[in-house]
mmCIF file of N, CA, C and O in Angstrom:
data_model
loop_
_atom_site.group_PDB
_atom_site.id
_atom_site.type_symbol
_atom_site.label_atom_id
_atom_site.label_comp_id
_atom_site.label_asym_id
_atom_site.label_seq_id
_atom_site.Cartn_x
_atom_site.Cartn_y
_atom_site.Cartn_z
ATOM 1 N N UNK U 1 5.034 5.264 -1.178
ATOM 2 C CA UNK U 1 3.625 5.382 -0.671
ATOM 3 C C UNK U 1 3.114 3.590 -0.061
ATOM 4 O O UNK U 1 4.641 2.651 -0.816
ATOM 5 N N UNK U 2 3.970 3.743 0.689
ATOM 6 C CA UNK U 2 3.740 2.162 1.932
ATOM 7 C C UNK U 2 2.117 1.510 2.102
ATOM 8 O O UNK U 2 1.429 2.396 2.477
ATOM 9 N N UNK U 3 2.034 0.504 2.188
ATOM 10 C CA UNK U 3 0.756 0.019 2.708
ATOM 11 C C UNK U 3 0.755 -0.008 4.834
ATOM 12 O O UNK U 3 1.719 0.019 4.868
ATOM 13 N N UNK U 4 -0.775 0.403 5.200
ATOM 14 C CA UNK U 4 -0.625 0.610 6.488
ATOM 15 C C UNK U 4 -2.354 0.054 6.802
ATOM 16 O O UNK U 4 -2.846 0.053 6.090
ATOM 17 N N UNK U 5 -2.017 -0.472 8.373
ATOM 18 C CA UNK U 5 -3.365 -1.149 8.877
ATOM 19 C C UNK U 5 -3.339 -0.210 10.042
ATOM 20 O O UNK U 5 -2.885 0.532 10.456
ATOM 21 N N UNK U 6 -4.814 -0.367 9.528
ATOM 22 C CA UNK U 6 -5.277 0.865 11.766
ATOM 23 C C UNK U 6 -6.310 -0.139 11.512
ATOM 24 O O UNK U 6 -7.407 -0.136 11.174
ATOM 25 N N UNK U 7 -5.732 -0.989 12.544
ATOM 26 C CA UNK U 7 -6.953 -1.184 13.632
ATOM 27 C C UNK U 7 -8.254 -0.758 14.414
ATOM 28 O O UNK U 7 -8.237 0.291 14.700
ATOM 29 N N UNK U 8 -9.074 -1.451 13.764
ATOM 30 C CA UNK U 8 -10.473 -0.708 14.340
ATOM 31 C C UNK U 8 -11.690 -1.290 15.432
ATOM 32 O O UNK U 8 -11.335 -2.649 15.920
ATOM 33 N N UNK U 9 -12.260 -0.819 16.641
ATOM 34 C CA UNK U 9 -13.022 -1.414 17.089
ATOM 35 C C UNK U 9 -14.302 -0.996 16.817
ATOM 36 O O UNK U 9 -14.730 -0.106 16.038
ATOM 37 N N UNK U 10 -15.589 -1.847 16.953
ATOM 38 C CA UNK U 10 -16.889 -1.979 16.379
ATOM 39 C C UNK U 10 -17.130 -0.675 16.596
ATOM 40 O O UNK U 10 -16.867 -0.261 18.200
ATOM 41 N N UNK U 11 -18.610 -0.114 16.512
ATOM 42 C CA UNK U 11 -18.830 1.404 17.634
ATOM 43 C C UNK U 11 -19.565 0.841 18.347
ATOM 44 O O UNK U 11 -20.135 -0.263 18.760
ATOM 45 N N UNK U 12 -19.648 2.117 19.573
ATOM 46 C CA UNK U 12 -20.163 1.571 20.790
ATOM 47 C C UNK U 12 -21.637 1.753 20.084
ATOM 48 O O UNK U 12 -22.555 0.709 21.269
ATOM 49 N N UNK U 13 -22.990 2.429 19.603
ATOM 50 C CA UNK U 13 -23.869 1.569 19.521
ATOM 51 C C UNK U 13 -24.487 1.195 18.027
ATOM 52 O O UNK U 13 -23.400 1.274 16.954
ATOM 53 N N UNK U 14 -25.336 1.350 17.500
ATOM 54 C CA UNK U 14 -25.698 0.711 16.408
ATOM 55 C C UNK U 14 -25.647 1.622 15.055
ATOM 56 O O UNK U 14 -25.225 1.095 13.803
ATOM 57 N N UNK U 15 -25.425 2.747 15.003
ATOM 58 C CA UNK U 15 -25.640 3.561 14.107
ATOM 59 C C UNK U 15 -23.886 4.899 14.231
ATOM 60 O O UNK U 15 -24.036 5.815 13.720
ATOM 61 N N UNK U 16 -23.076 4.191 14.694
ATOM 62 C CA UNK U 16 -21.904 4.846 15.135
ATOM 63 C C UNK U 16 -20.843 4.152 14.067
ATOM 64 O O UNK U 16 -21.519 3.461 13.156
ATOM 65 N N UNK U 17 -20.343 4.414 14.541
ATOM 66 C CA UNK U 17 -18.803 4.609 13.594
ATOM 67 C C UNK U 17 -17.840 3.739 14.295
ATOM 68 O O UNK U 17 -17.446 4.557 15.412
ATOM 69 N N UNK U 18 -16.316 2.752 13.567
ATOM 70 C CA UNK U 18 -15.855 2.376 14.612
ATOM 71 C C UNK U 18 -14.499 3.423 14.926
ATOM 72 O O UNK U 18 -14.236 4.773 13.948
ATOM 73 N N UNK U 19 -13.889 2.602 15.493
ATOM 74 C CA UNK U 19 -12.969 3.766 16.553
ATOM 75 C C UNK U 19 -11.683 2.740 15.636
ATOM 76 O O UNK U 19 -11.239 1.836 16.126
ATOM 77 N N UNK U 20 -10.524 4.388 15.702
ATOM 78 C CA UNK U 20 -9.596 3.347 15.966
ATOM 79 C C UNK U 20 -8.553 2.811 17.610
ATOM 80 O O UNK U 20 -8.766 3.659 18.320
ATOM 81 N N UNK U 21 -8.190 2.173 16.780
ATOM 82 C CA UNK U 21 -7.274 1.492 18.355
ATOM 83 C C UNK U 21 -5.787 1.887 17.738
ATOM 84 O O UNK U 21 -4.917 0.483 16.853
ATOM 85 N N UNK U 22 -5.209 2.798 18.543
ATOM 86 C CA UNK U 22 -3.799 2.701 18.036
ATOM 87 C C UNK U 22 -3.282 3.836 17.268
ATOM 88 O O UNK U 22 -4.574 4.022 16.359
ATOM 89 N N UNK U 23 -2.139 3.694 16.604
ATOM 90 C CA UNK U 23 -1.975 4.419 15.754
ATOM 91 C C UNK U 23 -1.455 3.182 13.975
ATOM 92 O O UNK U 23 -1.809 2.238 14.225
ATOM 93 N N UNK U 24 -2.175 3.627 13.074
ATOM 94 C CA UNK U 24 -1.226 3.077 11.166
ATOM 95 C C UNK U 24 -0.150 2.386 11.932
ATOM 96 O O UNK U 24 0.310 2.577 12.165
ATOM 97 N N UNK U 25 -0.134 1.016 11.691
ATOM 98 C CA UNK U 25 0.745 0.157 11.306
ATOM 99 C C UNK U 25 1.225 0.090 10.090
ATOM 100 O O UNK U 25 0.492 -0.362 9.066
ATOM 101 N N UNK U 26 2.971 0.758 9.473
ATOM 102 C CA UNK U 26 3.307 0.396 8.503
ATOM 103 C C UNK U 26 3.491 -1.318 7.967
ATOM 104 O O UNK U 26 4.159 -2.002 9.059
ATOM 105 N N UNK U 27 2.802 -1.527 6.644
ATOM 106 C CA UNK U 27 3.052 -3.066 6.463
ATOM 107 C C UNK U 27 4.218 -3.089 5.665
ATOM 108 O O UNK U 27 4.349 -4.324 4.930
ATOM 109 N N UNK U 28 4.497 -2.343 4.821
ATOM 110 C CA UNK U 28 5.450 -2.767 3.751
ATOM 111 C C UNK U 28 6.237 -1.364 4.130
ATOM 112 O O UNK U 28 6.239 -0.325 4.798
ATOM 113 N N UNK U 29 7.564 -1.299 3.787
ATOM 114 C CA UNK U 29 9.002 -0.647 4.337
ATOM 115 C C UNK U 29 9.975 -0.349 3.100
ATOM 116 O O UNK U 29 10.452 -1.269 2.469
ATOM 117 N N UNK U 30 9.266 0.642 2.140
ATOM 118 C CA UNK U 30 9.749 1.136 0.531
ATOM 119 C C UNK U 30 10.840 2.184 0.895
ATOM 120 O O UNK U 30 11.612 2.358 0.257
ATOM 121 N N UNK U 31 11.423 2.687 2.119
ATOM 122 C CA UNK U 31 12.233 3.712 2.198
ATOM 123 C C UNK U 31 12.637 4.545 1.345
ATOM 124 O O UNK U 31 13.515 5.061 1.038
ATOM 125 N N UNK U 32 11.405 5.095 0.812
ATOM 126 C CA UNK U 32 11.555 6.089 -0.565
ATOM 127 C C UNK U 32 12.510 5.754 -1.671
ATOM 128 O O UNK U 32 12.622 6.541 -2.727
ATOM 129 N N UNK U 33 12.219 4.674 -1.772
ATOM 130 C CA UNK U 33 13.240 3.181 -3.357
ATOM 131 C C UNK U 33 11.978 2.739 -4.244
ATOM 132 O O UNK U 33 12.325 2.755 -5.246
ATOM 133 N N UNK U 34 10.816 2.907 -3.019
ATOM 134 C CA UNK U 34 9.977 2.028 -4.235
ATOM 135 C C UNK U 34 8.399 2.258 -3.074
ATOM 136 O O UNK U 34 8.352 2.954 -2.275
ATOM 137 N N UNK U 35 7.345 1.879 -4.285
ATOM 138 C CA UNK U 35 5.627 2.529 -3.467
ATOM 139 C C UNK U 35 5.493 1.291 -4.228
ATOM 140 O O UNK U 35 5.581 0.917 -5.246
ATOM 141 N N UNK U 36 3.945 1.136 -3.523
ATOM 142 C CA UNK U 36 3.005 0.220 -4.083
ATOM 143 C C UNK U 36 1.827 0.725 -4.260
ATOM 144 O O UNK U 36 1.368 1.808 -4.238
ATOM 145 N N UNK U 37 1.364 -0.203 -5.043
ATOM 146 C CA UNK U 37 -0.139 0.097 -5.751
ATOM 147 C C UNK U 37 -0.912 -0.781 -6.042
ATOM 148 O O UNK U 37 -0.474 -1.991 -5.388
ATOM 149 N N UNK U 38 -2.141 -0.503 -6.188
ATOM 150 C CA UNK U 38 -3.397 -2.013 -6.221
ATOM 151 C C UNK U 38 -2.927 -2.640 -4.712
ATOM 152 O O UNK U 38 -3.687 -3.535 -4.972
ATOM 153 N N UNK U 39 -2.947 -1.988 -3.542
ATOM 154 C CA UNK U 39 -3.220 -2.906 -2.367
ATOM 155 C C UNK U 39 -4.817 -3.740 -1.874
ATOM 156 O O UNK U 39 -5.668 -2.853 -2.457
ATOM 157 N N UNK U 40 -4.517 -5.132 -1.707
ATOM 158 C CA UNK U 40 -5.799 -6.043 -1.628
ATOM 159 C C UNK U 40 -5.398 -6.711 -0.688
ATOM 160 O O UNK U 40 -4.686 -7.477 -0.521
ATOM 161 N N UNK U 41 -6.377 -7.642 0.005
ATOM 162 C CA UNK U 41 -6.187 -8.839 0.540
ATOM 163 C C UNK U 41 -6.618 -10.110 -1.092
ATOM 164 O O UNK U 41 -7.359 -9.936 -1.714
ATOM 165 N N UNK U 42 -6.034 -11.059 -0.040
ATOM 166 C CA UNK U 42 -5.829 -12.275 -0.604
ATOM 167 C C UNK U 42 -7.327 -12.963 -1.001
ATOM 168 O O UNK U 42 -8.067 -13.057 0.195
ATOM 169 N N UNK U 43 -7.913 -14.024 -1.640
ATOM 170 C CA UNK U 43 -9.015 -14.535 -1.290
ATOM 171 C C UNK U 43 -9.251 -15.208 0.201
ATOM 172 O O UNK U 43 -10.366 -15.455 0.889
ATOM 173 N N UNK U 44 -8.375 -15.631 0.894
ATOM 174 C CA UNK U 44 -8.948 -16.661 2.085
ATOM 175 C C UNK U 44 -8.056 -15.081 2.962
ATOM 176 O O UNK U 44 -8.305 -15.714 4.143
ATOM 177 N N UNK U 45 -8.000 -14.185 2.899
ATOM 178 C CA UNK U 45 -7.768 -12.655 3.648
ATOM 179 C C UNK U 45 -7.052 -13.008 4.781
ATOM 180 O O UNK U 45 -6.655 -12.821 6.037
ATOM 181 N N UNK U 46 -5.830 -14.137 4.275
ATOM 182 C CA UNK U 46 -4.544 -13.985 5.003
ATOM 183 C C UNK U 46 -3.637 -13.008 4.616
ATOM 184 O O UNK U 46 -2.746 -13.320 5.517
ATOM 185 N N UNK U 47 -3.324 -12.774 3.304
ATOM 186 C CA UNK U 47 -2.421 -12.163 3.000
ATOM 187 C C UNK U 47 -2.499 -10.526 2.010
ATOM 188 O O UNK U 47 -3.619 -10.722 2.046
ATOM 189 N N UNK U 48 -2.122 -9.783 2.178
ATOM 190 C CA UNK U 48 -1.559 -8.727 1.420
ATOM 191 C C UNK U 48 -1.680 -9.017 0.049
ATOM 192 O O UNK U 48 -0.007 -9.065 0.177
ATOM 193 N N UNK U 49 -2.047 -8.119 -0.850
ATOM 194 C CA UNK U 49 -0.921 -8.865 -2.309
ATOM 195 C C UNK U 49 -1.007 -7.141 -2.724
ATOM 196 O O UNK U 49 -2.338 -6.420 -2.782
ATOM 197 N N UNK U 50 0.171 -6.571 -3.566
ATOM 198 C CA UNK U 50 0.059 -5.457 -3.996
ATOM 199 C C UNK U 50 1.236 -5.455 -5.215
ATOM 200 O O UNK U 50 2.080 -6.425 -5.420
ATOM 201 N N UNK U 51 1.519 -4.401 -6.365
ATOM 202 C CA UNK U 51 2.277 -4.132 -7.259
ATOM 203 C C UNK U 51 2.897 -3.204 -6.725
ATOM 204 O O UNK U 51 2.423 -2.542 -5.905
ATOM 205 N N UNK U 52 3.916 -3.213 -6.985
ATOM 206 C CA UNK U 52 5.021 -2.312 -6.504
ATOM 207 C C UNK U 52 5.620 -1.598 -7.723
ATOM 208 O O UNK U 52 6.040 -2.792 -8.779
ATOM 209 N N UNK U 53 6.936 -0.489 -7.899
ATOM 210 C CA UNK U 53 7.305 -0.213 -8.490
ATOM 211 C C UNK U 53 8.196 1.331 -7.785
ATOM 212 O O UNK U 53 7.958 2.081 -6.770
ATOM 213 N N UNK U 54 9.645 1.264 -8.768
ATOM 214 C CA UNK U 54 10.529 2.433 -8.586
ATOM 215 C C UNK U 54 10.302 3.871 -8.787
ATOM 216 O O UNK U 54 9.231 4.060 -9.609
ATOM 217 N N UNK U 55 10.812 4.118 -7.399
ATOM 218 C CA UNK U 55 10.898 5.937 -7.512
ATOM 219 C C UNK U 55 11.833 6.434 -8.124
ATOM 220 O O UNK U 55 11.909 7.746 -8.786
ATOM 221 N N UNK U 56 12.457 5.667 -9.330
ATOM 222 C CA UNK U 56 13.356 5.900 -10.143
ATOM 223 C C UNK U 56 13.467 5.972 -11.762
ATOM 224 O O UNK U 56 11.910 5.124 -11.689
ATOM 225 N N UNK U 57 13.400 6.750 -12.516
ATOM 226 C CA UNK U 57 12.963 6.435 -13.952
ATOM 227 C C UNK U 57 14.508 6.817 -15.191
ATOM 228 O O UNK U 57 15.141 7.314 -14.643
ATOM 229 N N UNK U 58 13.951 5.688 -16.302
ATOM 230 C CA UNK U 58 15.571 6.621 -17.282
ATOM 231 C C UNK U 58 14.138 7.197 -17.917
ATOM 232 O O UNK U 58 13.688 7.179 -18.257
ATOM 233 N N UNK U 59 15.186 7.583 -18.986
ATOM 234 C CA UNK U 59 14.777 8.543 -19.969
ATOM 235 C C UNK U 59 15.516 8.245 -21.209
ATOM 236 O O UNK U 59 16.427 7.792 -21.479
ATOM 237 N N UNK U 60 14.394 7.639 -21.785
ATOM 238 C CA UNK U 60 14.744 7.234 -23.363
ATOM 239 C C UNK U 60 14.537 8.336 -24.303
ATOM 240 O O UNK U 60 13.663 9.455 -24.651
ATOM 241 N N UNK U 61 15.274 7.994 -25.255
ATOM 242 C CA UNK U 61 14.954 9.374 -26.837
ATOM 243 C C UNK U 61 14.818 8.166 -28.010
ATOM 244 O O UNK U 61 15.630 7.081 -28.514
ATOM 245 N N UNK U 62 13.653 8.677 -28.500
ATOM 246 C CA UNK U 62 13.037 7.391 -30.112
ATOM 247 C C UNK U 62 13.346 8.569 -30.902
ATOM 248 O O UNK U 62 12.728 9.531 -31.372
ATOM 249 N N UNK U 63 14.551 7.533 -31.631
ATOM 250 C CA UNK U 63 14.704 8.618 -32.753
ATOM 251 C C UNK U 63 13.937 7.442 -34.380
ATOM 252 O O UNK U 63 14.267 6.622 -34.603
ATOM 253 N N UNK U 64 13.479 8.291 -35.073
ATOM 254 C CA UNK U 64 12.527 7.347 -36.857
ATOM 255 C C UNK U 64 11.454 6.400 -35.950
ATOM 256 O O UNK U 64 11.304 6.257 -37.093
ATOM 257 N N UNK U 65 11.038 6.558 -34.714
ATOM 258 C CA UNK U 65 10.030 5.353 -34.482
ATOM 259 C C UNK U 65 8.310 6.105 -35.064
ATOM 260 O O UNK U 65 7.737 5.052 -34.449
ATOM 261 N N UNK U 66 8.396 7.240 -35.407
ATOM 262 C CA UNK U 66 7.168 7.863 -35.722
ATOM 263 C C UNK U 66 7.112 7.919 -37.006
ATOM 264 O O UNK U 66 8.112 8.577 -37.477
#
């Protein structure tokens, strides 16, 4: 999963919905190696902050731990 931006224009009427301007634009590029979580704007609204993790994993065998 990557984060995308979809630019919107205001509605034509006061009770309408915003309309998309163009197509969604990817702002992160994990290219199948990692994906993002919990995206949000910084307090000054100038940056997108997110966490990421990789799409790979390890398997562990725990002996005697329980």
